Short mmCIF file of C-alpha atoms and ligand atoms in Angstrom, two decimals:
data_model
loop_
_atom_site.label_atom_id
_atom_site.label_comp_id
_atom_site.label_asym_id
_atom_site.label_seq_id
_atom_site.Cartn_x
_atom_site.Cartn_y
_atom_site.Cartn_z
CA UNK A 1 1.02 4.35 16.88
CA UNK A 2 2.08 4.29 20.50
CA UNK A 3 5.78 4.90 19.88
CA UNK A 4 8.39 5.10 17.16
CA UNK A 5 9.45 1.83 15.53
CA UNK A 6 12.83 0.24 16.19
CA UNK A 7 15.48 0.99 13.55
CA UNK A 8 16.37 -1.81 11.14
CA UNK A 9 19.82 -0.54 10.09
CA UNK A 10 21.82 2.66 9.52
CA UNK A 11 19.33 4.38 7.20
CA UNK A 12 16.28 4.08 9.44
CA UNK A 13 18.48 4.77 12.49
CA UNK A 14 19.67 8.03 10.86
CA UNK A 15 16.09 9.15 10.15
CA UNK A 16 14.93 8.29 13.67
CA UNK A 17 17.93 10.02 15.23
CA UNK A 18 17.26 13.17 13.23
CA UNK A 19 13.52 13.26 13.94
CA UNK A 20 14.02 12.84 17.65
CA UNK A 21 16.49 15.73 17.96
CA UNK A 22 13.60 18.19 18.13
CA UNK A 23 12.08 20.53 15.55
CA UNK A 24 13.99 21.10 12.30
CA UNK A 25 17.08 23.21 12.74
CA UNK A 26 17.47 22.24 16.39
CA UNK A 27 19.56 19.15 15.83
CA UNK A 28 22.65 17.92 14.10
CA UNK A 29 22.65 17.47 10.35
CA UNK A 30 21.71 14.11 8.90
CA UNK A 31 24.61 11.68 8.94
CA UNK A 32 25.81 10.08 5.70
CA UNK A 33 23.01 7.71 4.80
CA UNK A 34 25.08 4.54 4.52
CA UNK A 35 24.49 1.93 1.85
CA UNK A 36 21.67 2.47 -0.62
CA UNK A 37 22.43 -0.79 -2.39
CA UNK A 38 19.47 -2.74 -0.99
CA UNK A 39 16.35 -0.77 -1.85
CA UNK A 40 14.11 -3.79 -1.12
CA UNK A 41 15.72 -4.30 2.29
CA UNK A 42 14.18 -3.81 5.72
CA UNK A 43 16.30 -0.77 6.56
CA UNK A 44 15.68 1.08 3.30
CA UNK A 45 11.92 0.47 3.30
CA UNK A 46 11.45 1.48 6.92
CA UNK A 47 13.49 4.68 6.39
CA UNK A 48 11.28 5.56 3.43
CA UNK A 49 8.12 4.70 5.36
CA UNK A 50 9.15 7.07 8.16
CA UNK A 51 9.81 9.90 5.69
CA UNK A 52 6.39 9.36 4.10
CA UNK A 53 4.47 9.17 7.37
CA UNK A 54 5.44 12.80 7.95
CA UNK A 55 3.15 13.66 5.01
CA UNK A 56 0.29 11.50 6.28
CA UNK A 57 -0.43 10.84 9.94
CA UNK A 58 2.83 12.17 11.33
CA UNK A 59 4.95 10.23 13.81
CA UNK A 60 4.43 10.03 17.57
CA UNK A 61 6.40 12.68 19.44
CA UNK A 62 7.85 14.11 16.20
CA UNK A 63 7.29 17.72 15.16
CA UNK A 64 5.12 18.12 12.05
CA UNK A 65 7.55 20.79 10.90
CA UNK A 66 9.88 18.03 9.71
CA UNK A 67 7.56 17.42 6.76
CA UNK A 68 9.19 20.11 4.61
CA UNK A 69 12.69 20.06 6.08
CA UNK A 70 15.03 20.38 3.07
CA UNK A 71 17.65 18.05 4.47
CA UNK A 72 15.15 15.31 5.18
CA UNK A 73 13.58 15.79 1.74
CA UNK A 74 17.02 15.45 0.16
CA UNK A 75 17.58 12.25 2.09
CA UNK A 76 14.15 10.98 1.09
CA UNK A 77 15.07 11.59 -2.52
CA UNK A 78 18.23 9.53 -2.09
CA UNK A 79 16.05 6.69 -0.81
CA UNK A 80 13.44 7.08 -3.54
CA UNK A 81 15.85 7.03 -6.47
CA UNK A 82 17.22 3.47 -6.03
CA UNK A 83 13.79 2.17 -4.98
CA UNK A 84 12.12 3.51 -8.11
CA UNK A 85 15.02 2.25 -10.24
CA UNK A 86 14.65 -1.22 -8.74
CA UNK A 87 10.89 -1.20 -9.42
CA UNK A 88 11.51 -0.04 -13.00
CA UNK A 89 14.12 -2.73 -13.58
CA UNK A 90 11.72 -5.47 -12.47
CA UNK A 91 8.75 -3.96 -14.31
CA UNK A 92 10.49 -4.17 -17.69
CA UNK A 93 9.42 -4.90 -20.34
CA UNK A 94 6.26 -2.85 -19.73
CA UNK A 95 3.53 -4.00 -22.15
CA UNK A 96 1.39 -1.48 -24.07
CA UNK A 97 -1.44 -0.08 -21.93
CA UNK A 98 -4.26 -1.91 -23.71
CA UNK A 99 -2.48 -5.23 -23.21
CA UNK A 100 -1.70 -4.45 -19.58
CA UNK A 101 -5.34 -3.67 -18.79
CA UNK A 102 -6.61 -6.77 -20.59
CA UNK A 103 -4.21 -8.92 -18.59
CA UNK A 104 -5.54 -7.43 -15.35
CA UNK A 105 -9.12 -8.21 -16.33
CA UNK A 106 -8.48 -11.90 -16.90
CA UNK A 107 -7.81 -13.79 -13.70
CA UNK A 108 -5.60 -16.81 -14.27
CA UNK A 109 -7.64 -19.96 -13.55
CA UNK A 110 -4.77 -21.42 -11.55
CA UNK A 111 -4.14 -18.39 -9.30
CA UNK A 112 -1.75 -18.93 -6.42
CA UNK A 113 -1.71 -15.67 -4.43
CA UNK A 114 -2.26 -15.28 -0.68
CA UNK A 115 -6.06 -15.05 -1.12
CA UNK A 116 -6.02 -18.47 -2.81
CA UNK A 117 -3.89 -19.89 0.01
CA UNK A 118 -6.18 -18.43 2.67
CA UNK A 119 -9.27 -19.81 0.98
CA UNK A 120 -7.90 -23.28 0.30
CA UNK A 121 -5.76 -24.07 3.32
CA UNK A 122 -5.38 -21.00 5.52
CA UNK A 123 -5.73 -21.17 9.28
CA UNK A 124 -6.86 -18.40 11.60
CA UNK A 125 -3.24 -17.42 12.31
CA UNK A 126 -2.63 -16.88 8.58
CA UNK A 127 -5.74 -14.71 8.34
CA UNK A 128 -4.62 -12.61 11.31
CA UNK A 129 -1.16 -12.14 9.80
CA UNK A 130 -2.71 -11.15 6.48
CA UNK A 131 -4.77 -8.44 8.18
CA UNK A 132 -1.69 -7.14 9.99
CA UNK A 133 0.20 -6.79 6.69
CA UNK A 134 -2.70 -5.13 4.95
CA UNK A 135 -3.41 -2.78 7.85
CA UNK A 136 -0.44 -0.60 6.83
CA UNK A 137 -2.49 0.57 3.86
CA UNK A 138 -6.12 -0.17 4.66
CA UNK A 139 -6.15 1.80 7.93
CA UNK A 140 -5.40 4.85 5.78
CA UNK A 141 -7.19 3.56 2.72
CA UNK A 142 -7.08 5.92 -0.24
CA UNK A 143 -4.98 8.60 1.48
CA UNK A 144 -2.01 7.95 -0.86
CA UNK A 145 -4.31 8.25 -3.89
CA UNK A 146 -5.71 11.62 -2.83
CA UNK A 147 -2.42 13.17 -3.92
CA UNK A 148 -3.41 12.40 -7.52
CA UNK A 149 -6.52 14.60 -7.51
CA UNK A 150 -4.98 18.07 -7.99
CA UNK A 151 -2.57 16.61 -10.53
CA UNK A 152 -5.16 15.60 -13.15
CA UNK A 153 -7.99 17.70 -14.55
CA UNK A 154 -11.31 17.49 -16.33
CA UNK A 155 -13.42 14.31 -16.58
CA UNK A 156 -10.65 12.05 -15.22
CA UNK A 157 -10.42 14.19 -12.08
CA UNK A 158 -14.21 14.19 -11.62
CA UNK A 159 -14.51 10.41 -11.90
CA UNK A 160 -11.49 9.72 -9.70
CA UNK A 161 -13.05 12.00 -7.08
CA UNK A 162 -16.26 9.94 -7.22
CA UNK A 163 -14.31 6.71 -6.66
CA UNK A 164 -12.36 8.17 -3.76
CA UNK A 165 -15.57 9.55 -2.23
CA UNK A 166 -16.75 5.94 -1.95
CA UNK A 167 -13.48 4.90 -0.28
CA UNK A 168 -14.25 7.39 2.51
CA UNK A 169 -17.81 6.11 2.99
CA UNK A 170 -19.68 8.26 0.44
CA UNK A 171 -20.81 10.73 3.09
CA UNK A 172 -21.38 8.05 5.74
CA UNK A 173 -18.36 8.09 8.04
CA UNK A 174 -19.24 4.68 9.49
CA UNK A 175 -18.84 3.18 6.01
CA UNK A 176 -15.33 4.52 5.40
CA UNK A 177 -13.25 1.60 4.19
CA UNK A 178 -10.50 2.30 6.73
CA UNK A 179 -13.08 1.98 9.50
CA UNK A 180 -14.50 -1.25 8.07
CA UNK A 181 -10.96 -2.63 8.07
CA UNK A 182 -10.46 -1.61 11.71
CA UNK A 183 -13.69 -3.43 12.65
CA UNK A 184 -12.42 -6.51 10.88
CA UNK A 185 -9.15 -6.40 12.84
CA UNK A 186 -11.09 -6.17 16.10
CA UNK A 187 -13.20 -9.17 15.05
CA UNK A 188 -9.96 -11.13 14.66
CA UNK A 189 -8.67 -10.03 18.08
CA UNK A 190 -6.16 -7.62 16.60
CA UNK A 191 -5.38 -4.08 17.71
CA UNK A 192 -6.75 -1.67 15.08
CA UNK A 193 -4.59 1.22 16.31
CA UNK A 194 -2.81 2.97 13.45
CA UNK A 195 0.79 1.72 13.20
CA UNK A 196 0.36 -0.67 16.11
CA UNK A 197 2.07 -3.56 14.29
CA UNK A 198 4.68 -1.57 12.37
CA UNK A 199 7.63 -3.35 14.03
CA UNK A 200 6.26 -6.73 12.88
CA UNK A 201 5.68 -5.74 9.27
CA UNK A 202 8.43 -6.77 6.82
CA UNK A 203 9.96 -4.81 3.94
CA UNK A 204 7.84 -6.33 1.13
CA UNK A 205 4.71 -5.07 2.90
CA UNK A 206 6.16 -1.59 3.42
CA UNK A 207 7.27 -1.51 -0.23
CA UNK A 208 3.65 -1.95 -1.38
CA UNK A 209 2.56 1.17 0.50
CA UNK A 210 5.78 3.13 -0.09
CA UNK A 211 5.30 2.77 -3.83
CA UNK A 212 1.76 4.21 -3.61
CA UNK A 213 2.98 7.21 -1.66
CA UNK A 214 6.01 7.73 -3.87
CA UNK A 215 3.83 7.81 -6.99
CA UNK A 216 1.24 10.02 -5.32
CA UNK A 217 3.71 12.60 -4.05
CA UNK A 218 5.41 13.22 -7.40
CA UNK A 219 3.56 15.15 -10.06
CA UNK A 220 5.99 13.74 -12.63
CA UNK A 221 4.70 10.25 -11.77
CA UNK A 222 0.97 11.02 -11.84
CA UNK A 223 0.31 8.79 -14.83
CA UNK A 224 1.97 5.89 -13.00
CA UNK A 225 -0.04 6.71 -9.86
CA UNK A 226 -3.25 6.40 -11.88
CA UNK A 227 -2.06 3.10 -13.37
CA UNK A 228 -1.19 1.78 -9.92
CA UNK A 229 -4.56 2.72 -8.46
CA UNK A 230 -6.34 1.23 -11.46
CA UNK A 231 -4.55 -2.07 -10.85
CA UNK A 232 -5.74 -2.14 -7.25
CA UNK A 233 -9.33 -1.41 -8.27
CA UNK A 234 -9.44 -3.78 -11.26
CA UNK A 235 -8.03 -6.79 -9.44
CA UNK A 236 -9.79 -6.17 -6.13
CA UNK A 237 -13.26 -7.59 -6.73
CA UNK A 238 -12.43 -11.28 -7.34
CA UNK A 239 -9.69 -11.22 -4.69
CA UNK A 240 -12.12 -9.67 -2.19
CA UNK A 241 -14.66 -12.43 -2.88
CA UNK A 242 -12.04 -15.07 -2.08
CA UNK A 243 -10.92 -13.23 1.06
CA UNK A 244 -14.48 -12.75 2.31
CA UNK A 245 -15.11 -16.49 1.86
CA UNK A 246 -11.80 -17.39 3.50
CA UNK A 247 -12.36 -15.14 6.51
CA UNK A 248 -15.90 -16.42 6.92
CA UNK A 249 -14.59 -19.98 6.94
CA UNK A 250 -12.05 -18.94 9.58
CA UNK A 251 -14.70 -17.55 11.92
CA UNK A 252 -14.81 -13.95 10.72
CA UNK A 253 -18.53 -13.32 11.28
CA UNK A 254 -20.31 -10.24 9.87
CA UNK A 255 -17.77 -7.69 11.14
CA UNK A 256 -14.85 -9.94 10.28
CA UNK A 257 -15.82 -10.14 6.60
CA UNK A 258 -17.53 -6.77 6.04
CA UNK A 259 -14.55 -4.96 4.51
CA UNK A 260 -14.03 -7.58 1.81
CA UNK A 261 -17.75 -8.11 1.20
CA UNK A 262 -18.06 -4.36 0.66
CA UNK A 263 -15.24 -4.48 -1.91
CA UNK A 264 -16.76 -7.27 -4.02
CA UNK A 265 -19.44 -4.88 -5.26
CA UNK A 266 -17.78 -1.51 -4.75
CA UNK A 267 -14.70 -2.46 -6.75
CA UNK A 268 -16.70 -4.13 -9.51
CA UNK A 269 -18.13 -0.62 -10.06
CA UNK A 270 -14.79 1.12 -9.46
CA UNK A 271 -13.11 -1.15 -12.00
CA UNK A 272 -15.44 0.15 -14.72
CA UNK A 273 -15.13 3.75 -13.58
CA UNK A 274 -11.35 3.74 -13.38
CA UNK A 275 -10.92 2.21 -16.83
CA UNK A 276 -13.57 4.17 -18.74
CA UNK A 277 -13.80 7.35 -16.70
CA UNK A 278 -10.24 7.90 -15.54
CA UNK A 279 -7.71 6.11 -17.78
CA UNK A 280 -9.51 6.51 -21.10
CA UNK A 281 -10.23 10.18 -20.40
CA UNK A 282 -6.70 10.88 -19.21
CA UNK A 283 -5.08 9.22 -22.20
CA UNK A 284 -7.54 10.86 -24.62
CA UNK A 285 -6.55 14.27 -23.26
CA UNK A 286 -2.82 13.52 -23.04
CA UNK A 287 -1.85 10.44 -25.10
CA UNK A 288 1.71 10.46 -23.80
CA UNK A 289 0.35 9.25 -20.44
CA UNK A 290 -0.37 5.79 -21.82
CA UNK A 291 3.19 4.63 -21.18
CA UNK A 292 3.21 6.01 -17.63
CA UNK A 293 -0.14 4.42 -16.79
CA UNK A 294 1.11 1.10 -18.15
CA UNK A 295 4.25 1.44 -16.03
CA UNK A 296 2.07 2.07 -12.96
CA UNK A 297 0.20 -1.20 -13.52
CA UNK A 298 3.47 -3.09 -14.02
CA UNK A 299 4.98 -1.46 -10.92
CA UNK A 300 1.98 -2.51 -8.83
CA UNK A 301 2.53 -6.05 -10.10
CA UNK A 302 6.18 -5.95 -9.03
CA UNK A 303 5.55 -4.97 -5.40
CA UNK A 304 2.46 -7.17 -5.09
CA UNK A 305 4.42 -10.12 -6.46
CA UNK A 306 7.17 -9.64 -3.90
CA UNK A 307 4.56 -9.30 -1.14
CA UNK A 308 2.82 -12.51 -2.25
CA UNK A 309 6.14 -14.39 -2.43
CA UNK A 310 7.03 -13.35 1.10
CA UNK A 311 3.74 -14.62 2.53
CA UNK A 312 3.56 -17.86 0.57
CA UNK A 313 7.22 -18.79 1.05
CA UNK A 314 6.92 -18.38 4.79
CA UNK A 315 3.50 -19.96 5.17
CA UNK A 316 4.42 -23.00 3.08
CA UNK A 317 7.48 -23.47 5.27
CA UNK A 318 5.24 -23.40 8.35
CA UNK A 319 6.71 -20.09 9.50
CA UNK A 320 5.30 -16.68 10.31
CA UNK A 321 5.20 -14.22 7.42
CA UNK A 322 5.76 -11.34 9.85
CA UNK A 323 9.17 -10.32 11.20
CA UNK A 324 8.24 -12.19 14.36
CA UNK A 325 5.04 -14.00 15.29
CA UNK A 326 2.09 -12.12 16.74
CA UNK A 327 2.55 -12.22 20.52
CA UNK A 328 -0.64 -14.20 21.06
CA UNK A 329 -0.18 -16.42 18.01
CA UNK A 330 2.74 -18.82 18.48
CA UNK A 331 3.82 -20.48 15.22
FE1 FE2 B 401 -11.83 0.51 -0.67
FE1 FE2 B 402 -12.29 0.83 -4.58
#
């Protein structure tokens, strides 16, 4: 990221103002946060994203000491509460775990998500926008899930570690999925710099990644974090096949399709591992986790559904799905 993003309202402005006052304790206290009534909104999601980045890559020009600043953590909690409540409200009624997993395994024959759009009628500009949205997560792929590891034990921990090892290239740095994604961005004439497109990325995209981090950072939500990750892994393989085909059709070439080609096979294996080796083991050891895991899958569906709606609504209307078009991609 070359600089800090522009604020999108009073909440993100308050966070940015605080972080740029200097190290913790050097500045004024955080102003009253303003309205928390729109947890899906641009301002709320960006504010949360900024708080979470302090735990991951940090923010340009911002002291790392902010990560554990009590006042900022209190503010973060005020942002998390209504967001999680909104996700819960939309996730209800959460089906029993067995039903939820079975539903994930059966792809509807008449699927309509962004990967279907890209394959059937997408143009190069749609593909480039899709990569920009997804870059928020894939350029740090699996970092939010690493938080789960110390929070589960035994066989489930061992198998989850094996899956995550693959996400980081299984001992071959050049095969790390984040790096494969960066190569794909370059192949589509996009800047693979971390956070480069943050100002263009809308709230539904940030919400997808914010939910992962929220679940990962809270021990109390570890069951939901596992359910969320399982959803990503279980649904990834067929979606990746469509995306690889779509990007190839749109001129992707070997580098421009590698990330998704890699995921067709990798996630077919991960799907098995996460169901049998992580979820079944976790629930066998602590049956009360079944509800939480099921909630995690439902929660993933909520944010992914909102993300898909944003892209498809805009694309079908002939508009950009980003907050403004890519500079070199007039719509
Ligand atoms: Fe991956
Ligand atoms: Fe995977």
